[in-house]
Amino acid sequence: MTQPLDARWAVLWIHEAARVVAENRARLIELDRAIGDADHGENMDRGFSAAVAKLDAGEAPGTPAAVLKQVAMTLMSTVGGAAGPLYGTAFLRAATFLGDAEEIDAAAAAGMIGAARDGIVARGKAESGDKTMVDAWTPATDAAATATQSGANASEVLAAAAAAARDGAVATEPLIARKGRASYLGERSAGHRDPGAESTALILQVAAETAGGRVA
Amino acid sequence: MTQPLDARWAVLWIHEAARVVAENRARLIELDRAIGDADHGENMDRGFSAAVAKLDAGEAPGTPAAVLKQVAMTLMSTVGGAAGPLYGTAFLRAATFLGDAEEIDAAAAAGMIGAARDGIVARGKAESGDKTMVDAWTPATDAAATATQSGANASEVLAAAAAAARDGAVATEPLIARKGRASYLGERSAGHRDPGAESTALILQVAAETAGGRVA
Amino acid sequence: MSVGLVIVSHSEKIAEGVVELAAQMAPDVVLAAAGGTGDGTGPARIGTSFDRVQAAIERADGGDGVVVLTDLGSAVMTAEMVLEFLDPGARERVRLAQAALVEGAVAAAVQAQGGSPLADVVRAAEGAVVSL
Amino acid sequence: MSVGLVIVSHSEKIAEGVVELAAQMAPDVVLAAAGGTGDGTGPARIGTSFDRVQAAIERADGGDGVVVLTDLGSAVMTAEMVLEFLDPGARERVRLAQAALVEGAVAAAVQAQGGSPLADVVRAAEGAVVSL
Ligand SMILES: Nc1ncnc2c1ncn2[C@@H]1O[C@H](COP(=O)(O)OP(=O)(O)O)[C@@H](O)[C@H]1O
Ligand SMILES: Nc1ncnc2c1ncn2[C@@H]1O[C@H](COP(=O)(O)OP(=O)(O)O)[C@@H](O)[C@H]1O
Ligand SMILES: [Mg+2]
Ligand SMILES: [Mg+2]
Ligand SMILES: [Mg+2]
Ligand SMILES: [Mg+2]
């Protein structure tokens, strides 16, 4: 049931990400309304729709890295909020990590997630516990590394990462934000899930699902 | 040749001030272009034209103070730059000082100028030497006080004040601005006359001239 | 109710822009723009208007207080002048914040949205860190 | 020539307003607004645009350097991202200032108008005092 994580998979992943983001648009907006400016769903939907339109319009890029690089550039240009440079950097660093590999194996899957996380940290300078998307990406990175070490295949690595991102997103709820707009709220930011951590969980979940893995 | 400094005189003064400000509009703009935002001539012209229009429209106020108070309110509402609250406060304080006197004698003339100066200082918090209109109003205040003490009449007091304001305005040229927009220029503000000190000199000059005094 | 904000700028566009930006995170806070000069029928000139500031303070004052943010020095002078003309009752509910206009307004708006009292909203404005 | 300025804001109105305000005291300085998102045909949304920031930096770069001022944190991230995509030659002439947007822009514009070098313009932006 697993499929090779090649350029075709990367395109499928982005298509599914766009679909799930669109489906969760209102929910992401509501999460952002509580502790931000109520646009994360709109920002993400706009960005991923544009990324899909771009992929569908041209000849499909030949490697996973080429797909992710094109997605990065499109997100950067179209999202309009913090998520633009953050996800833009994440996909760009993932692409750079993958290089010209035709297919992503378990180690590459884990490495790509870690590279994305490192890009987000470099861009936004948030630490773990600051109640940002980093709090989904960091556990995802750690889970992917652990899974790889215990011999999981690529799709199992993605499934482990997705499950950890989901837990990480839920775990942002009691936190007090220290980065991004939500930090303006101080203690009032506690009790709400971080929208960027939630969108991260969604996107990693469809990565795993399109790879044929089951997310726990 | 001197005339009583009553409400009619106050109206005449403002008319003449409006005329001389309009005449010097371009020059005040050029002074402000060098060390500011090139609008002092426009601001002052707009304010004094409005003050004249207001005086001409209604029944003339019955006391010098009532005239000056109306002028103050009009300047405040129409000037649009720093000169608005500054001259607005100056005329308001002068009016308050004069109370319900029908006519301004030498002591009242000196007191009115000092009250205007104090209002400008309270509003703008500039000190002498900061290269602002205070550097015209302070010598004018001192000269008026000295003239009063040596027995000058009201028109002579105004003439002494006007001459001192003129010298004070010229003396702003080498100064480095420490208040107002010109302070952004730092040392580059030296070598230019302060526009507000110049407009002060013009307005006090016509005060003296309309009172029948000769400005030295 | 909550504390209201008045955004005084020499530029009408800046004042309106700050209001639209801050409103995103503070939908229930009254944010009143007082930008540019209001004279004539043409576009507002660059400058500040006593009348616009006065009207904006009235709009923003719902009884819980008003924080006034300003851009350059002459905007401060205009605002102080307006304050002197307020009724004593209204006057004591109005504070001038010494804050970066855009950054302070967003921080203050979020604080006001949370229902904080006047002094805390002023503190949020004045403590706002500039970006980076 | 002189150092150019780029004004990055989440609001198109703020960016344009800051440009008009700073231009008054710096008529010879290139001031480029990069406000709002530039997508679609409707009015710009609130947000920042990689493409607008990139284009504004190109406009402002006359060879003597560019100072970029930003409002909120995500504007900083967008600007930093754009900087990473500049040619190394252009990149070394561009500085991000950690300054209050409106107040810093006016101070920086006046400094640039006086012909000061890049580092001094950055310093003017970052040292600008907020009003009062
Ligand atoms: N400095 C940062 N580091 C990491 N993530 C951040 C940072 N700032 C914001 N975020 C993430 O971005 C999300 C908000 O994205 P979005 O609403 O699209 O942008 P904006 O806040 O500009 O409106 C937050 O929920 C958070 O996860
Ligand atoms: N804080 C201050 N105290 C006293 N006078 C000041 C102050 N700030 C500005 N001025 C005066 O105002 C004049 C500029 O007036 P104007 O050009 O009408 O206002 P703006 O600077 O707002 O454009 C200056 O030349 C100076 O004399
Ligand atoms: Mg948002
Ligand atoms: Mg946003
Ligand atoms: Mg001026
Ligand atoms: Mg002006």
Coordinates of C-alpha atoms in Angstrom, one line a residue, chain A residues 61-152:
Chain A
P61 CA 9.0 19.3 -11.8
G62 CA 11.1 16.2 -12.1
T63 CA 12.3 15.6 -8.5
P64 CA 10.6 15.9 -5.1
A65 CA 13.0 18.7 -4.3
A66 CA 11.9 20.6 -7.5
V67 CA 8.3 20.3 -6.5
L68 CA 8.9 21.5 -3.0
K69 CA 11.0 24.4 -4.2
Q70 CA 8.3 25.6 -6.5
V71 CA 5.8 25.3 -3.6
A72 CA 8.1 27.3 -1.4
M73 CA 8.3 30.1 -3.9
T74 CA 4.6 30.2 -4.4
L75 CA 3.8 30.1 -0.6
M76 CA 6.3 33.0 -0.1
S77 CA 4.6 35.1 -2.7
T78 CA 1.0 34.4 -1.9
V79 CA 0.4 33.7 1.8
G80 CA 0.8 37.3 3.1
G81 CA 1.2 36.4 6.8
A82 CA 3.9 35.0 9.0
A83 CA 3.0 31.6 7.6
G84 CA 4.4 32.7 4.2
P85 CA 8.0 33.1 5.1
L86 CA 7.8 30.3 7.6
Y87 CA 6.4 27.6 5.4
G88 CA 8.3 29.1 2.5
T89 CA 11.5 28.6 4.3
A90 CA 10.5 25.2 5.5
F91 CA 9.7 23.8 2.0
L92 CA 12.8 25.5 0.6
R93 CA 15.1 24.0 3.2
A94 CA 13.4 20.6 2.7
A95 CA 14.1 20.9 -1.0
T96 CA 17.7 21.8 -0.4
F97 CA 18.1 18.9 1.9
L98 CA 16.7 16.4 -0.7
G99 CA 19.0 17.7 -3.5
D100 CA 18.5 15.8 -6.7
A101 CA 17.3 12.5 -5.2
E102 CA 14.6 10.9 -7.4
E103 CA 13.0 9.2 -4.4
I104 CA 12.8 9.9 -0.7
D105 CA 13.8 7.0 1.6
A106 CA 13.3 6.8 5.4
A107 CA 16.4 8.7 6.3
A108 CA 15.6 11.4 3.7
A109 CA 12.1 11.7 5.0
A110 CA 13.3 12.3 8.5
G111 CA 16.0 14.7 7.3
M112 CA 13.6 16.7 5.2
I113 CA 11.3 17.2 8.2
G114 CA 14.3 18.2 10.3
A115 CA 15.5 20.6 7.7
A116 CA 12.1 22.2 7.4
R117 CA 12.0 22.6 11.2
D118 CA 15.4 24.2 11.3
G119 CA 14.4 26.6 8.6
I120 CA 11.4 27.7 10.6
V121 CA 13.5 28.2 13.7
A122 CA 16.1 30.2 11.7
R123 CA 13.4 32.4 10.2
G124 CA 11.2 33.0 13.3
K125 CA 13.6 32.5 16.1
A126 CA 11.0 30.7 18.2
E127 CA 12.0 28.1 20.8
S128 CA 10.1 25.1 21.8
G129 CA 7.3 26.1 24.1
D130 CA 6.8 29.5 22.6
K131 CA 3.4 28.3 21.3
T132 CA 4.2 28.4 17.6
M133 CA 4.3 25.9 14.7
V134 CA 7.8 25.0 16.0
D135 CA 5.9 23.1 18.7
A136 CA 4.5 20.8 16.1
W137 CA 7.6 20.6 13.9
T138 CA 10.1 19.8 16.7
P139 CA 8.3 16.7 18.0
A140 CA 7.7 15.7 14.4
T141 CA 11.4 15.9 13.7
D142 CA 12.3 13.9 16.8
A143 CA 9.7 11.2 16.1
A144 CA 10.9 10.9 12.5
A145 CA 14.5 10.5 13.6
T146 CA 13.5 7.8 16.2
A147 CA 11.4 5.9 13.7
T148 CA 14.3 5.9 11.2
Q149 CA 16.7 4.6 13.8
S150 CA 14.3 1.8 14.6
G151 CA 14.2 0.7 11.0
A152 CA 10.9 2.2 9.8

